[in-house]
Coordinates of C-alpha atoms in Angstrom, one line a residue:
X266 CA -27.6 -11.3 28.7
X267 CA -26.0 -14.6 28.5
X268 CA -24.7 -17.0 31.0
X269 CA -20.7 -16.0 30.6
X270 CA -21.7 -12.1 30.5
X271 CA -24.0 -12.7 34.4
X272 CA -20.6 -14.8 35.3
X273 CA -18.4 -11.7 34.0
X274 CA -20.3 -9.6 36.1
X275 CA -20.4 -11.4 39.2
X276 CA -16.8 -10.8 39.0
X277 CA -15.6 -8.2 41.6
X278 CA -14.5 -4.9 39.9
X279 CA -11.0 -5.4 40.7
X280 CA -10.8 -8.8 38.9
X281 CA -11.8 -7.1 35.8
X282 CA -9.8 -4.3 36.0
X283 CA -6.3 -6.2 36.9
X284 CA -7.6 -9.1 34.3
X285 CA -7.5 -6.3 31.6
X286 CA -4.5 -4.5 33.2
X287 CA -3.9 -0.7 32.9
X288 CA -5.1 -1.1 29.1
X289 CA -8.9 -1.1 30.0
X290 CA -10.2 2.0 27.4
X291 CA -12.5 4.3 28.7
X292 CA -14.8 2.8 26.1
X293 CA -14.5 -0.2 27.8
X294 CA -14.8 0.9 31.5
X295 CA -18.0 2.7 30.5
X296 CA -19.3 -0.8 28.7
X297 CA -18.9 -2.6 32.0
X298 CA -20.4 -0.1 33.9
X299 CA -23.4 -0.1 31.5
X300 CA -23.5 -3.8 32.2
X301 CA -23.4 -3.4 35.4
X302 CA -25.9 -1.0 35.4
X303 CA -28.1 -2.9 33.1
X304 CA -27.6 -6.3 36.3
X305 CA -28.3 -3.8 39.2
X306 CA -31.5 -2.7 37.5
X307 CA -32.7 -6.2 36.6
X308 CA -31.9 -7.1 40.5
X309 CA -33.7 -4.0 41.2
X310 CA -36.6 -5.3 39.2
X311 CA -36.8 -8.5 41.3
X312 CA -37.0 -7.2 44.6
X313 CA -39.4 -4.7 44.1
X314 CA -41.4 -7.8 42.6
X315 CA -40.4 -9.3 45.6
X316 CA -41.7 -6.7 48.1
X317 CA -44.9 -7.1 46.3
X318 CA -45.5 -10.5 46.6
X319 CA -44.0 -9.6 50.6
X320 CA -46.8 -7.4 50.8
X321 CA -49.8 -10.0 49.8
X322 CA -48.1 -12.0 52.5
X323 CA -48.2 -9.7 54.8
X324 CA -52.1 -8.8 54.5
X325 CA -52.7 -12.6 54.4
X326 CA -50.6 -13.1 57.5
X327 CA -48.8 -16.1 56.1
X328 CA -46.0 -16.4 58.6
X329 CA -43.8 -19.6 57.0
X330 CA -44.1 -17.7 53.4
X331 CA -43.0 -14.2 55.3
X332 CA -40.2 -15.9 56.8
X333 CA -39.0 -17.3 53.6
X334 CA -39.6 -13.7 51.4
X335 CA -37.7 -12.1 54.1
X336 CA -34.7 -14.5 53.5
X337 CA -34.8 -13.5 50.2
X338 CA -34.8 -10.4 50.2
X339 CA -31.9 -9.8 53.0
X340 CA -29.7 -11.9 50.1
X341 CA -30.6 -10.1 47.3
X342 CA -29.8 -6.7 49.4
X343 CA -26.7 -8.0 50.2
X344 CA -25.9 -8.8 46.8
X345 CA -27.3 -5.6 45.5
X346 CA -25.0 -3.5 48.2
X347 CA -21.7 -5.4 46.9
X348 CA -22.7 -4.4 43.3
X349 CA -23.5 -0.8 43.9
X350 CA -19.8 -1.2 45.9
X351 CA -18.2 -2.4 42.8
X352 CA -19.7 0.1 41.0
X353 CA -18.7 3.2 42.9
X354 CA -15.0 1.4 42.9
X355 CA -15.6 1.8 38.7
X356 CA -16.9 5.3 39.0
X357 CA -14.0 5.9 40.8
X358 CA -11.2 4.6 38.5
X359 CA -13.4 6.1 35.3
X360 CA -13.2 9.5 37.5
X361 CA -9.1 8.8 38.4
X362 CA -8.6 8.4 34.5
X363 CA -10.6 11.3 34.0
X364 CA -8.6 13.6 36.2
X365 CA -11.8 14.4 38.0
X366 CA -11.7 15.6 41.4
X367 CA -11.6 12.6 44.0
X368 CA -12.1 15.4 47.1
X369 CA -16.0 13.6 47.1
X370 CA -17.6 10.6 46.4
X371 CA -17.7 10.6 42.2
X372 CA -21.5 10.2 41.2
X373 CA -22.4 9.0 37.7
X374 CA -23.6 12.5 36.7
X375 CA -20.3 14.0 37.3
X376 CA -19.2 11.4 34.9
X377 CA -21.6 12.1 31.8
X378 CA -19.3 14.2 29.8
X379 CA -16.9 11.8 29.1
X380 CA -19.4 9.0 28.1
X381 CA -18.9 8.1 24.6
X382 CA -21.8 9.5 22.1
X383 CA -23.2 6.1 21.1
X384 CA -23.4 4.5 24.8
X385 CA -24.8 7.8 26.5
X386 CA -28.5 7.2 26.1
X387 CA -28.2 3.6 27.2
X388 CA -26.3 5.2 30.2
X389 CA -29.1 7.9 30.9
X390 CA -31.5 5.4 30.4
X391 CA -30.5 3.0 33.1
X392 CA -29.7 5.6 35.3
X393 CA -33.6 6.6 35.2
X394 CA -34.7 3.2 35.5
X395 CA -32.5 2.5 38.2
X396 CA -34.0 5.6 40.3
X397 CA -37.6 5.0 39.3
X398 CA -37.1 1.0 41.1
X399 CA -35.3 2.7 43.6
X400 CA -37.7 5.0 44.9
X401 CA -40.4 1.9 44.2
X402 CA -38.4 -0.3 46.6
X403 CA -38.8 2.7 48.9
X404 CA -42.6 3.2 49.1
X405 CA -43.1 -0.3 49.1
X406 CA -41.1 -1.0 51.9
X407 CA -42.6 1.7 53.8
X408 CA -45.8 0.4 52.6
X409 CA -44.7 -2.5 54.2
X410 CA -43.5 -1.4 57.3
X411 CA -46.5 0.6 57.9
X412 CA -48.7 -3.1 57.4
X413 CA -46.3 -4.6 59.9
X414 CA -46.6 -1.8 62.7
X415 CA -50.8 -2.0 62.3
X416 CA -50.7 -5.9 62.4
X417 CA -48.4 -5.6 65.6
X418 CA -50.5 -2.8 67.1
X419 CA -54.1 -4.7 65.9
X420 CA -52.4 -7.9 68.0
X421 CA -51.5 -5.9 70.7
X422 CA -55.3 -4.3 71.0
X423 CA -56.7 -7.9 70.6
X424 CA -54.5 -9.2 73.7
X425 CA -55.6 -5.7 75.7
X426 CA -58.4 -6.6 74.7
X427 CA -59.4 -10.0 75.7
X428 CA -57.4 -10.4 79.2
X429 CA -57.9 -7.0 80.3
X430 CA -54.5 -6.8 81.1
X431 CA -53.0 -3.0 81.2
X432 CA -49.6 -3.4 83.8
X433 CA -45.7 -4.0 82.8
X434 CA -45.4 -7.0 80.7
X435 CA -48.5 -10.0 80.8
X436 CA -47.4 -12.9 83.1
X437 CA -50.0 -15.8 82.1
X438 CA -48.1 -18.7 83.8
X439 CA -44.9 -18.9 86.1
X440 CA -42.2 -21.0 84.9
X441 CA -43.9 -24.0 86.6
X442 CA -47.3 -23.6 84.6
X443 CA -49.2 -22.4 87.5
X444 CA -51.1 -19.0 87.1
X445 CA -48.8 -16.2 87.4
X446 CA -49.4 -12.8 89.7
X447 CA -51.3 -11.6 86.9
X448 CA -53.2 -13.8 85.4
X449 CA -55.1 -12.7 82.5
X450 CA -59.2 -12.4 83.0
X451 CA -60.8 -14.6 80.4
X452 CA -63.8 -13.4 81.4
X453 CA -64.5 -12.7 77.5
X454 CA -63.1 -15.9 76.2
X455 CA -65.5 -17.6 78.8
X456 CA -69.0 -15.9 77.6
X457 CA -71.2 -18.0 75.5
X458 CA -72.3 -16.7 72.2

């Protein structure tokens, strides 16, 4: 996909469609939703890459690198929701010209009759690729999720842990720096090996 096409693209659905006026073909409408499609998926692709690469991260604790991976993907989420917006704004003028009952959200299997012969297994096609990422992105954020809560909680048992501490909230030093009510017991950091 060239340059001019990802440009196109990036182009909210309403742009296109008033660009084109009321003479967009059905043909056509279903070519830019293959296209748009064919982006989502390719974004898709990227951020499950990313939430790999999160997870390696995550495991090697690598804070400044989490930080940065986690900026990342919140953008290309936010990106990907505007699309998948766009998209169901298409499905809906597709379902509209159609004459297909508006009463629910259209879905792009309601749509599938009305796809033109020689762009329907391109259509199909992305439509399973774009689920299989999906449900990737899924497990690999829960994957992730469930690395983040075991860090926390292995933290948490290391502070128990070392100062012995088991009451509301750990008060090391009052706002002055002097010991606070409850100072921690470093009786363990104190032992000599």
């Amino acid at each position: 996909m060239g340059q001019s096409q990802l440009a196109q693209l990036r182009r909210p659905v309403n742009e296109m469609l008033m660009g084109h006026g009321s003479t967009l073909t059905t043909r056509e409408m279903f070519q830019t939703l293959i296209a748009m499609l064919s982006v989502e998926s390719a974004w898709c692709d990227h951020l499950s890459d990313l939430l790999k690469k999160k997870q390696k991260v995550i495991i090697a604790g690598d804070v400044e690198n989490l930080e940065k991976m986690t900026s990342e993907e919140s953008r290309l989420a936010k990106q990907l929701g505007e699309k998948v917006h766009e998209r169901m704004q298409l499905i809906r003028s597709i379902s509209e010209q159609q004459g297909l009952d508006l009463t629910e959200p259209p879905r792009m299997s309601h749509l599938k009759p009305f796809v033109p012969k020689d762009l329907l297994n391109t259509f199909n096609s992305l439509i399973r690729q774009t689920e299989v990422v999906a449900k990737q992105i899924k497990e690999i954020n829960q994957q992730n999720e469930f690395l983040l809560r075991a860090s926390m909680d292995y933290a948490q048992g290391m502070i128990t842990m070392l100062y012995r501490y088991h009451g509301k909230g750990m008060t090391l030093y009052d706002t002055r720096g002097v010991a606070g009510q409850h100072s921690a017991d470093t009786r363990l950091l104190d032992r000599k090996a």
